[in-house]
Amino acid sequence: MKRFFIVILYALLFGLSLQAFHFKLDHPIAEDISRLMPVKMKAIQAEDNEEAIKRIILEANENDDPISIGGMQHSQGGQTLYPNGILLDMKRYDKVLDLDVKGKRITVQSGATWADLQEYINPYGLALKVSQSQNIFTIGGSLSVNVHGRDIRHHALIETVESFRLLNAKGQVLTVSRKENSELFSSVIGGYGLFGVILDVTLQLTDDELYKIKTKSLHYDEYTSYFKKEVLQNDDVKMHLARISVAPGSYLDEMYVTDYYRANDQAQLSNYDTLKRETIIAVPKFFLGLSRYNDWGKERFWETQETYTANINGNLISRNNAMRSDSAFMDYSNPSKTDVLQEYFVPIDQFADYIDDLRKTLSDEKDFNLLNITIRYVEQNDESMMSYAKEDMFALVMLINQGTDNESKENSGRVIRKMIDVTLNHNGSYYLPYYGYPTKRQLYEAYPRTEDFFQLKKKYDPDNRFMNLFFEEYHP
């Protein structure tokens, strides 16, 4: 009898476990890289051909299912998620369709990554005009957030796009360019997947080149004049980035810059054009890890960055390799904490005053764990409906460590809203792919055409077939 009850109990437990397993299969939990907002989806679907993707859209129409679109899912504010919706995972849709070497243009499916493109075009002596500093992201995702990078002559990604094909909510495929469906061109690029599925994109390319790296240390109040004179007015400088210290001993004061000059002897390019992968990962990963825990670690991390920058001064590097940074050293796994990003854009002439105000704002925020600030340049461009570059701007990319509990999120939100207000007070703006800490007021002030953007969403997708948590949070 005892054995009988044990068998019955085991069967019940097995049945409950199986039921829970099938429930998880039927209701998968999806989350972005920040892990701050796990969302229960109806399904996650990935296809590698256009007709299959179209069927997903048509079936969603029949079942009245919302659709969110995801690539690498490094957006951190629910831009690729919506509760009980279909997550359309585009990573398998990744073929290069055409390369015009003479015309320097490529057509590629939206699930391909920048790394895929670089490996394809590098043998032809071609390079990307614009991409993020890391090359792990999908082309469709990068269009959806209208990325920018290190190149100071080519700015927002939208500038390099000739056309793309869009699968809309009705299952129709539209060709979109500056001349054809132009409203969609300006709203889909930087539109966070709210207008349809970007199927494939035709991008302008440029020549691969050999660069000489030059680095320099300076103080924050010297940066604007240095940049205007030594970088913008020098046609030989092709790429640029800077970092400003968050270590207590030099907090928002010391900086170093890294400039990429076109090398005099381009014949040496063949000695440097093999695509590299970063191999020195353990050291920066170790010191970045230390910086998460205390001020001593932040000092050591800044010293490590300065030493590395000094050591690469004078090095030669190809354009493709300069646009090929590996983010592996930033990988971080902690059950109760996560790293999040913020990015603020400030007019270049207001940089020093902005840093002074930012320093005052953060001086009393002892629990706000700011790990790193990287600075790039973006030229004014209003071609995208949701353009972040209202004038020539410095872009400050901030890496922040925070807890995943509600109290930590509330604290981070409070500080971030203060920083955004400082940015807006300097006629700046902020980047949208991150957690929904900003208020609606801040969104509409940073992006004056937000109302028009949402009106176009209503015009082209009246049933809200394409949905995400960003839209849910901020639409009227």
Coordinates of C-alpha atoms in Angstrom, one line a residue:
M1 CA 0.0 0.0 0.0
K2 CA 2.8 2.4 0.9
R3 CA 4.5 1.7 -2.4
F4 CA 1.2 2.4 -4.2
F5 CA 0.9 5.8 -2.6
I6 CA 4.5 6.6 -3.5
V7 CA 3.8 5.7 -7.1
I8 CA 0.6 7.9 -7.1
L9 CA 2.5 10.8 -5.5
Y10 CA 5.3 10.5 -8.0
A11 CA 2.8 10.4 -10.9
L12 CA 1.0 13.5 -9.6
L13 CA 4.3 15.4 -9.2
F14 CA 5.4 14.3 -12.6
G15 CA 2.1 15.4 -14.1
L16 CA 2.4 18.8 -12.4
S17 CA 6.0 19.3 -13.6
L18 CA 5.0 18.3 -17.1
Q19 CA 2.1 20.7 -17.0
A20 CA 4.4 23.5 -15.8
F21 CA 6.9 22.7 -18.6
H22 CA 4.2 22.9 -21.3
F23 CA 2.9 26.1 -19.8
K24 CA 6.4 27.6 -20.1
L25 CA 6.6 26.4 -23.7
D26 CA 3.3 27.9 -24.5
H27 CA 4.0 31.1 -22.6
P28 CA 7.7 31.9 -23.0
I29 CA 9.3 34.6 -21.0
A30 CA 11.4 37.0 -23.0
E31 CA 13.7 39.8 -21.8
D32 CA 16.2 42.2 -23.2
I33 CA 19.8 42.5 -22.3
S34 CA 19.1 44.5 -19.1
R35 CA 16.9 41.8 -17.5
L36 CA 14.8 44.6 -16.0
M37 CA 11.5 43.7 -17.6
P38 CA 10.8 40.0 -18.3
V39 CA 7.7 39.7 -20.4
K40 CA 5.4 36.7 -20.9
M41 CA 4.9 36.3 -24.6
K42 CA 2.4 34.3 -26.5
A43 CA 5.1 32.9 -28.7
I44 CA 8.6 33.5 -30.1
Q45 CA 8.9 32.8 -33.8
A46 CA 11.9 32.9 -36.0
E47 CA 12.0 32.3 -39.8
D48 CA 14.6 32.5 -42.5
N49 CA 12.5 33.4 -45.5
E50 CA 10.1 36.2 -46.5
E51 CA 7.0 34.1 -47.1
A52 CA 7.2 32.5 -43.7
I53 CA 7.5 36.0 -42.1
K54 CA 4.6 37.2 -44.1
R55 CA 2.5 34.3 -42.8
I56 CA 3.3 35.2 -39.3
I57 CA 1.9 38.7 -39.9
L58 CA -1.2 37.4 -41.6
E59 CA -1.9 34.9 -38.8
A60 CA -1.4 37.6 -36.3
N61 CA -4.0 39.7 -38.1
E62 CA -6.5 36.8 -38.0
N63 CA -5.9 36.2 -34.3
D64 CA -5.5 39.9 -33.3
D65 CA -2.1 39.2 -31.9
P66 CA 0.3 42.1 -31.3
I67 CA 3.8 41.7 -32.8
S68 CA 7.1 42.8 -31.5
I69 CA 10.3 42.6 -33.5
G70 CA 13.7 41.7 -32.1
G71 CA 17.3 41.2 -33.3
M72 CA 20.0 41.0 -30.6
Q73 CA 17.6 42.7 -28.1
H74 CA 20.2 45.1 -26.7
S75 CA 17.5 47.8 -26.4
Q76 CA 16.7 48.1 -22.8
G77 CA 13.3 49.7 -22.6
G78 CA 10.9 47.0 -23.9
Q79 CA 11.2 48.1 -27.5
T80 CA 11.3 44.4 -28.6
L81 CA 8.6 43.2 -26.2
Y82 CA 4.9 43.3 -25.6
P83 CA 2.8 41.1 -23.2
N84 CA 1.1 38.1 -24.7
G85 CA 2.3 39.1 -28.1
I86 CA 4.3 37.4 -30.8
L87 CA 8.1 38.1 -30.7
L88 CA 9.4 38.0 -34.2
D89 CA 13.0 37.0 -33.9
M90 CA 14.8 38.2 -37.1
K91 CA 18.3 36.7 -36.5
R92 CA 17.8 33.8 -38.9
Y93 CA 16.9 36.2 -41.7
D94 CA 20.5 37.1 -42.4
K95 CA 21.6 36.7 -46.0
V96 CA 23.6 39.1 -48.1
L97 CA 21.5 39.6 -51.3
D98 CA 23.7 41.8 -53.5
L99 CA 27.0 43.6 -53.5
D100 CA 27.8 46.3 -56.0
V101 CA 31.6 46.7 -55.6
K102 CA 32.0 49.5 -58.2
G103 CA 29.0 51.4 -56.9
K104 CA 29.9 50.7 -53.3
R105 CA 26.5 49.5 -52.1
I106 CA 25.2 46.3 -50.5
T107 CA 21.7 44.8 -50.1
V108 CA 21.3 42.6 -47.0
Q109 CA 18.6 41.0 -45.0
S110 CA 17.8 42.8 -41.8
G111 CA 18.8 39.9 -39.4
A112 CA 22.4 40.0 -40.5
T113 CA 24.9 41.6 -38.1
W114 CA 27.5 44.2 -38.9
A115 CA 30.1 41.5 -38.3
D116 CA 28.5 39.5 -41.1
L117 CA 28.7 42.5 -43.4
Q118 CA 32.3 43.3 -42.6
E119 CA 33.4 39.7 -43.2
Y120 CA 31.6 39.8 -46.6
I121 CA 32.9 43.2 -47.9
N122 CA 36.4 43.2 -46.4
P123 CA 37.9 41.1 -49.2
Y124 CA 36.7 43.7 -51.7
G125 CA 38.5 46.6 -49.9
L126 CA 35.2 48.0 -48.8
A127 CA 34.0 49.2 -45.4
L128 CA 31.0 50.4 -43.5
K129 CA 30.2 54.1 -43.4
V130 CA 28.3 54.0 -40.1
S131 CA 27.8 51.4 -37.4
Q132 CA 28.0 51.1 -33.7
S133 CA 31.3 50.7 -32.0
Q134 CA 30.4 47.0 -31.4
N135 CA 29.5 45.0 -34.5
I136 CA 27.3 42.4 -32.9
F137 CA 24.0 44.1 -33.7
T138 CA 21.6 43.4 -36.5
I139 CA 21.2 45.8 -39.4
G140 CA 17.4 45.9 -38.9
G141 CA 17.8 46.7 -35.2
S142 CA 20.4 49.4 -35.9
L143 CA 18.0 51.0 -38.5
S144 CA 15.2 50.9 -35.9
V145 CA 17.2 53.0 -33.5
N146 CA 19.1 55.0 -36.1
V147 CA 22.6 54.4 -34.7
H148 CA 25.7 56.5 -34.9
G149 CA 29.3 55.6 -34.4
R150 CA 32.9 56.9 -34.4
D151 CA 33.1 58.3 -37.9
I152 CA 32.9 62.1 -37.8
R153 CA 32.3 62.5 -41.6
H154 CA 29.4 60.1 -41.8
H155 CA 27.0 60.5 -38.8
A156 CA 23.6 58.9 -38.2
L157 CA 22.9 55.6 -40.0
I158 CA 20.0 57.1 -41.9
E159 CA 22.5 59.1 -44.0
T160 CA 23.9 55.9 -45.5
V161 CA 20.6 54.1 -46.3
E162 CA 19.5 54.2 -50.0
S163 CA 16.3 52.2 -49.6
F164 CA 14.7 49.3 -47.7
R165 CA 11.7 47.0 -48.1
L166 CA 9.1 47.0 -45.4
L167 CA 6.5 44.3 -44.6
N168 CA 3.5 46.2 -43.3
A169 CA 0.6 45.2 -41.0
K170 CA -1.5 44.2 -44.0
G171 CA 1.1 41.7 -45.2
Q172 CA 2.1 44.0 -48.1
V173 CA 5.8 44.6 -49.1
L174 CA 6.6 48.3 -49.7
T175 CA 9.8 49.7 -51.2
V176 CA 10.8 52.7 -49.1
S177 CA 13.3 55.4 -50.0
R178 CA 13.6 59.2 -49.9
K179 CA 11.5 59.3 -53.1
E180 CA 9.2 56.4 -52.6
N181 CA 7.0 56.2 -49.4
S182 CA 9.2 59.0 -48.0
E183 CA 7.0 59.4 -44.9
L184 CA 7.9 55.8 -43.9
F185 CA 11.6 56.4 -44.7
S186 CA 11.8 59.1 -42.0
S187 CA 9.6 57.3 -39.5
V188 CA 10.7 53.7 -39.8
I189 CA 14.4 54.6 -39.4
G190 CA 14.5 55.5 -35.7
G191 CA 10.9 54.1 -35.4
Y192 CA 11.6 51.2 -33.0
G193 CA 9.8 48.5 -35.1
L194 CA 6.4 50.2 -34.8
F195 CA 5.6 50.4 -38.5
G196 CA 6.4 47.0 -39.8
V197 CA 9.2 44.5 -40.5
I198 CA 12.3 45.7 -42.2
L199 CA 13.0 42.9 -44.7
D200 CA 16.2 44.0 -46.4
V201 CA 18.2 47.2 -46.7
T202 CA 20.5 48.8 -49.4
L203 CA 23.4 50.6 -47.7
Q204 CA 26.1 52.8 -49.1
L205 CA 29.6 51.6 -48.4
T206 CA 33.0 53.3 -48.5
D207 CA 36.6 52.3 -49.0
D208 CA 38.6 50.5 -46.4
E209 CA 41.5 52.7 -45.3
L210 CA 44.5 52.6 -43.1
Y211 CA 44.4 54.9 -40.1
K212 CA 47.1 56.0 -37.6
I213 CA 45.9 56.3 -34.0
K214 CA 46.8 59.4 -32.1
T215 CA 45.8 59.9 -28.4
K216 CA 46.0 62.8 -26.1
S217 CA 45.0 63.6 -22.4
L218 CA 43.3 66.9 -21.6
H219 CA 40.8 68.5 -19.2
Y220 CA 37.1 68.7 -20.0
D221 CA 37.1 72.5 -20.4
E222 CA 39.7 72.1 -23.2
Y223 CA 37.7 69.5 -25.2
T224 CA 35.4 71.7 -27.3
S225 CA 38.2 73.9 -28.6
Y226 CA 40.4 70.9 -29.2
F227 CA 37.7 69.1 -31.1
K228 CA 36.8 72.1 -33.3
K229 CA 40.4 72.9 -34.2
E230 CA 42.3 69.6 -34.2
V231 CA 39.5 67.3 -35.3
L232 CA 36.7 69.0 -37.3
Q233 CA 39.1 71.3 -39.2
N234 CA 41.5 68.5 -40.1
D235 CA 40.3 66.5 -43.1
D236 CA 42.8 63.8 -42.3
V237 CA 40.9 62.9 -39.1
K238 CA 38.3 60.3 -40.0
M239 CA 37.1 58.9 -36.7
H240 CA 37.1 60.1 -33.1
L241 CA 36.1 59.1 -29.6
A242 CA 36.8 60.3 -26.1
R243 CA 36.3 59.2 -22.5
I244 CA 35.9 61.3 -19.4
S245 CA 36.8 60.0 -15.9
V246 CA 34.3 58.9 -13.4
A247 CA 37.0 58.0 -10.9
P248 CA 36.7 60.0 -7.7
G249 CA 40.1 61.6 -7.9
S250 CA 39.5 63.1 -11.4
Y251 CA 35.7 62.9 -11.5
L252 CA 34.2 64.5 -14.7
D253 CA 37.5 66.4 -15.1
E254 CA 40.3 64.4 -16.8
M255 CA 39.7 63.1 -20.4
Y256 CA 41.6 61.4 -23.1
V257 CA 40.8 61.5 -26.8
T258 CA 41.5 58.9 -29.6
D259 CA 41.7 60.2 -33.1
Y260 CA 42.0 58.1 -36.3
Y261 CA 44.1 59.9 -39.0
R262 CA 44.3 58.7 -42.5
A263 CA 47.7 57.2 -42.8
N264 CA 50.2 58.6 -45.3
D265 CA 51.2 55.3 -46.8
Q266 CA 48.0 53.6 -47.8
A267 CA 50.0 50.9 -49.5
Q268 CA 50.5 49.3 -46.1
L269 CA 46.8 48.6 -45.7
S270 CA 47.2 45.0 -46.9
N271 CA 49.4 44.4 -43.8
Y272 CA 46.6 45.4 -41.5
D273 CA 43.3 44.5 -43.2
T274 CA 42.8 41.0 -41.8
L275 CA 39.8 41.2 -39.6
K276 CA 40.8 41.0 -36.0
R277 CA 39.0 39.9 -32.8
E278 CA 39.8 41.5 -29.5
T279 CA 42.0 39.1 -27.6
I280 CA 42.8 41.1 -24.5
I281 CA 39.5 40.7 -22.7
A282 CA 40.4 39.4 -19.3
V283 CA 42.2 42.5 -18.1
P284 CA 39.5 45.1 -19.0
K285 CA 36.8 42.7 -17.8
F286 CA 38.6 42.3 -14.5
F287 CA 39.1 46.1 -13.9
L288 CA 35.6 46.9 -15.1
G289 CA 34.3 44.3 -12.6
L290 CA 36.3 46.0 -9.8
S291 CA 34.8 49.4 -10.7
R292 CA 31.3 48.1 -10.0
Y293 CA 32.1 47.6 -6.4
N294 CA 34.0 50.6 -5.0
D295 CA 35.9 53.8 -5.7
W296 CA 39.3 52.1 -5.5
G297 CA 38.1 49.9 -8.4
K298 CA 37.0 53.0 -10.4
E299 CA 40.5 54.5 -9.9
R300 CA 42.2 51.4 -11.2
F301 CA 39.8 51.1 -14.1
W302 CA 40.5 54.6 -15.2
E303 CA 44.3 54.1 -14.8
T304 CA 44.0 50.9 -17.0
Q305 CA 42.1 52.9 -19.7
E306 CA 44.7 55.6 -19.7
T307 CA 47.5 53.2 -19.9
Y308 CA 45.9 51.3 -22.8
T309 CA 45.2 54.6 -24.6
A310 CA 48.8 55.7 -24.3
N311 CA 50.0 52.3 -25.5
I312 CA 48.0 52.4 -28.8
N313 CA 49.3 55.9 -29.7
G314 CA 50.9 55.7 -33.1
N315 CA 49.5 52.3 -33.9
L316 CA 48.1 51.6 -37.4
I317 CA 44.7 50.0 -37.9
S318 CA 42.3 49.4 -40.8
R319 CA 38.9 51.1 -40.9
N320 CA 37.1 47.8 -40.7
N321 CA 39.0 46.9 -37.6
A322 CA 38.5 50.3 -36.0
M323 CA 34.8 49.6 -36.4
R324 CA 35.0 46.1 -34.9
S325 CA 35.3 46.5 -31.2
D326 CA 34.3 43.4 -29.2
S327 CA 31.9 43.9 -26.3
A328 CA 32.8 40.6 -24.6
F329 CA 34.7 42.3 -21.8
M330 CA 31.4 44.0 -20.8
D331 CA 29.6 40.7 -20.3
Y332 CA 28.1 40.7 -16.8
S333 CA 26.1 38.1 -14.9
N334 CA 24.7 38.9 -11.5
P335 CA 21.4 37.6 -10.2
S336 CA 20.5 40.9 -8.4
K337 CA 22.3 43.5 -10.5
T338 CA 22.6 44.6 -14.1
D339 CA 24.4 47.1 -16.3
V340 CA 22.2 49.7 -18.1
L341 CA 23.0 52.4 -20.6
Q342 CA 22.0 56.0 -21.0
E343 CA 23.0 58.3 -23.8
Y344 CA 22.7 62.1 -23.8
F345 CA 23.4 64.5 -26.6
V346 CA 24.6 68.0 -25.8
P347 CA 25.6 70.9 -28.2
I348 CA 29.3 71.0 -28.6
D349 CA 29.6 74.6 -27.5
Q350 CA 27.8 73.8 -24.2
F351 CA 29.9 70.8 -23.3
A352 CA 32.0 72.3 -20.4
D353 CA 29.0 74.1 -18.8
Y354 CA 27.0 70.9 -19.2
I355 CA 29.7 68.8 -17.4
D356 CA 29.8 71.4 -14.6
D357 CA 26.0 71.1 -14.1
L358 CA 26.1 67.3 -14.4
R359 CA 28.8 67.1 -11.8
K360 CA 26.7 69.2 -9.4
T361 CA 23.7 67.0 -10.0
L362 CA 25.5 63.8 -9.3
S363 CA 27.6 65.0 -6.4
D364 CA 25.1 63.9 -3.7
E365 CA 24.0 60.7 -5.5
K366 CA 26.3 58.3 -3.7
D367 CA 24.2 55.2 -4.6
F368 CA 24.3 56.0 -8.3
N369 CA 27.0 53.7 -9.7
L370 CA 28.3 55.3 -12.8
L371 CA 31.0 53.1 -14.4
N372 CA 32.1 54.8 -17.7
I373 CA 31.3 57.7 -20.1
T374 CA 32.3 57.5 -23.7
I375 CA 31.9 60.5 -25.9
R376 CA 31.4 60.6 -29.7
Y377 CA 30.3 63.3 -32.2
V378 CA 27.1 63.5 -34.2
E379 CA 26.4 66.2 -36.8
Q380 CA 22.9 67.9 -36.9
N381 CA 20.5 65.7 -38.9
D382 CA 16.7 66.0 -38.8
E383 CA 16.0 63.4 -41.6
S384 CA 14.6 60.9 -39.1
M385 CA 11.3 61.9 -37.5
M386 CA 12.7 61.0 -34.1
S387 CA 16.2 62.6 -34.6
Y388 CA 18.3 63.0 -31.5
A389 CA 20.7 65.5 -33.2
K390 CA 18.9 68.8 -33.3
E391 CA 22.3 70.5 -33.9
D392 CA 26.0 69.4 -33.9
M393 CA 26.2 67.4 -30.7
F394 CA 28.6 65.4 -28.4
A395 CA 27.0 62.1 -27.5
L396 CA 27.8 60.9 -23.9
V397 CA 27.2 57.2 -23.6
M398 CA 27.0 56.2 -19.9
L399 CA 27.3 52.7 -18.4
I400 CA 25.5 52.4 -15.1
N401 CA 25.4 49.5 -12.6
Q402 CA 22.1 49.1 -10.7
G403 CA 20.0 46.5 -8.9
T404 CA 17.2 44.7 -10.6
D405 CA 14.7 45.2 -7.6
N406 CA 12.0 47.8 -7.6
E407 CA 13.8 50.1 -5.1
S408 CA 16.9 50.2 -7.2
K409 CA 14.9 50.9 -10.4
E410 CA 13.1 53.8 -8.6
N411 CA 16.4 55.2 -7.5
S412 CA 18.0 55.0 -10.9
G413 CA 14.9 56.5 -12.5
R414 CA 15.0 59.5 -10.1
V415 CA 18.7 60.2 -10.9
I416 CA 18.3 59.7 -14.6
R417 CA 15.3 62.0 -14.8
K418 CA 17.5 64.7 -13.1
M419 CA 20.3 64.1 -15.6
I420 CA 17.8 64.4 -18.5
D421 CA 16.5 67.7 -17.1
V422 CA 20.1 69.0 -17.0
T423 CA 20.6 67.8 -20.6
L424 CA 17.4 69.5 -21.7
N425 CA 18.4 72.7 -20.0
H426 CA 21.4 72.8 -22.3
N427 CA 19.2 72.3 -25.4
G428 CA 20.2 68.6 -25.6
S429 CA 18.3 65.4 -26.0
Y430 CA 18.6 61.7 -25.0
Y431 CA 18.6 58.4 -26.8
L432 CA 15.4 56.3 -26.8
P433 CA 16.5 52.6 -26.8
Y434 CA 16.8 52.4 -23.1
Y435 CA 14.7 51.8 -20.0
G436 CA 11.5 53.9 -19.7
Y437 CA 12.8 56.2 -16.9
P438 CA 12.1 59.5 -18.7
T439 CA 8.7 61.2 -18.4
K440 CA 6.4 62.0 -21.2
R441 CA 7.2 65.6 -20.8
Q442 CA 10.9 64.9 -21.2
L443 CA 10.2 62.8 -24.3
Y444 CA 8.2 65.6 -26.0
E445 CA 10.7 68.2 -25.1
A446 CA 13.7 66.2 -26.4
Y447 CA 11.8 65.1 -29.5
P448 CA 9.6 68.0 -30.7
R449 CA 8.1 65.8 -33.5
T450 CA 6.9 63.1 -31.2
E451 CA 3.2 63.9 -31.7
D452 CA 3.7 63.7 -35.5
F453 CA 5.5 60.4 -35.1
F454 CA 2.6 58.9 -33.2
Q455 CA 0.1 60.3 -35.8
L456 CA 2.0 58.5 -38.5
K457 CA 2.0 55.3 -36.4
K458 CA -1.8 55.6 -36.3
K459 CA -2.0 56.3 -40.1
Y460 CA 0.1 53.3 -41.2
D461 CA -0.8 50.8 -38.4
P462 CA -4.3 51.8 -37.2
D463 CA -4.9 48.5 -35.5
N464 CA -1.6 48.6 -33.6
R465 CA -0.4 45.3 -35.0
F466 CA 3.2 46.2 -34.2
M467 CA 3.5 47.0 -30.6
N468 CA 6.1 47.3 -27.9
L469 CA 6.4 48.6 -24.3
F470 CA 8.0 51.9 -25.4
F471 CA 4.9 52.7 -27.4
E472 CA 2.6 51.6 -24.6
E473 CA 4.4 53.8 -22.2
Y474 CA 4.6 57.0 -24.2
H475 CA 1.9 57.2 -26.8
P476 CA -1.0 59.7 -26.1

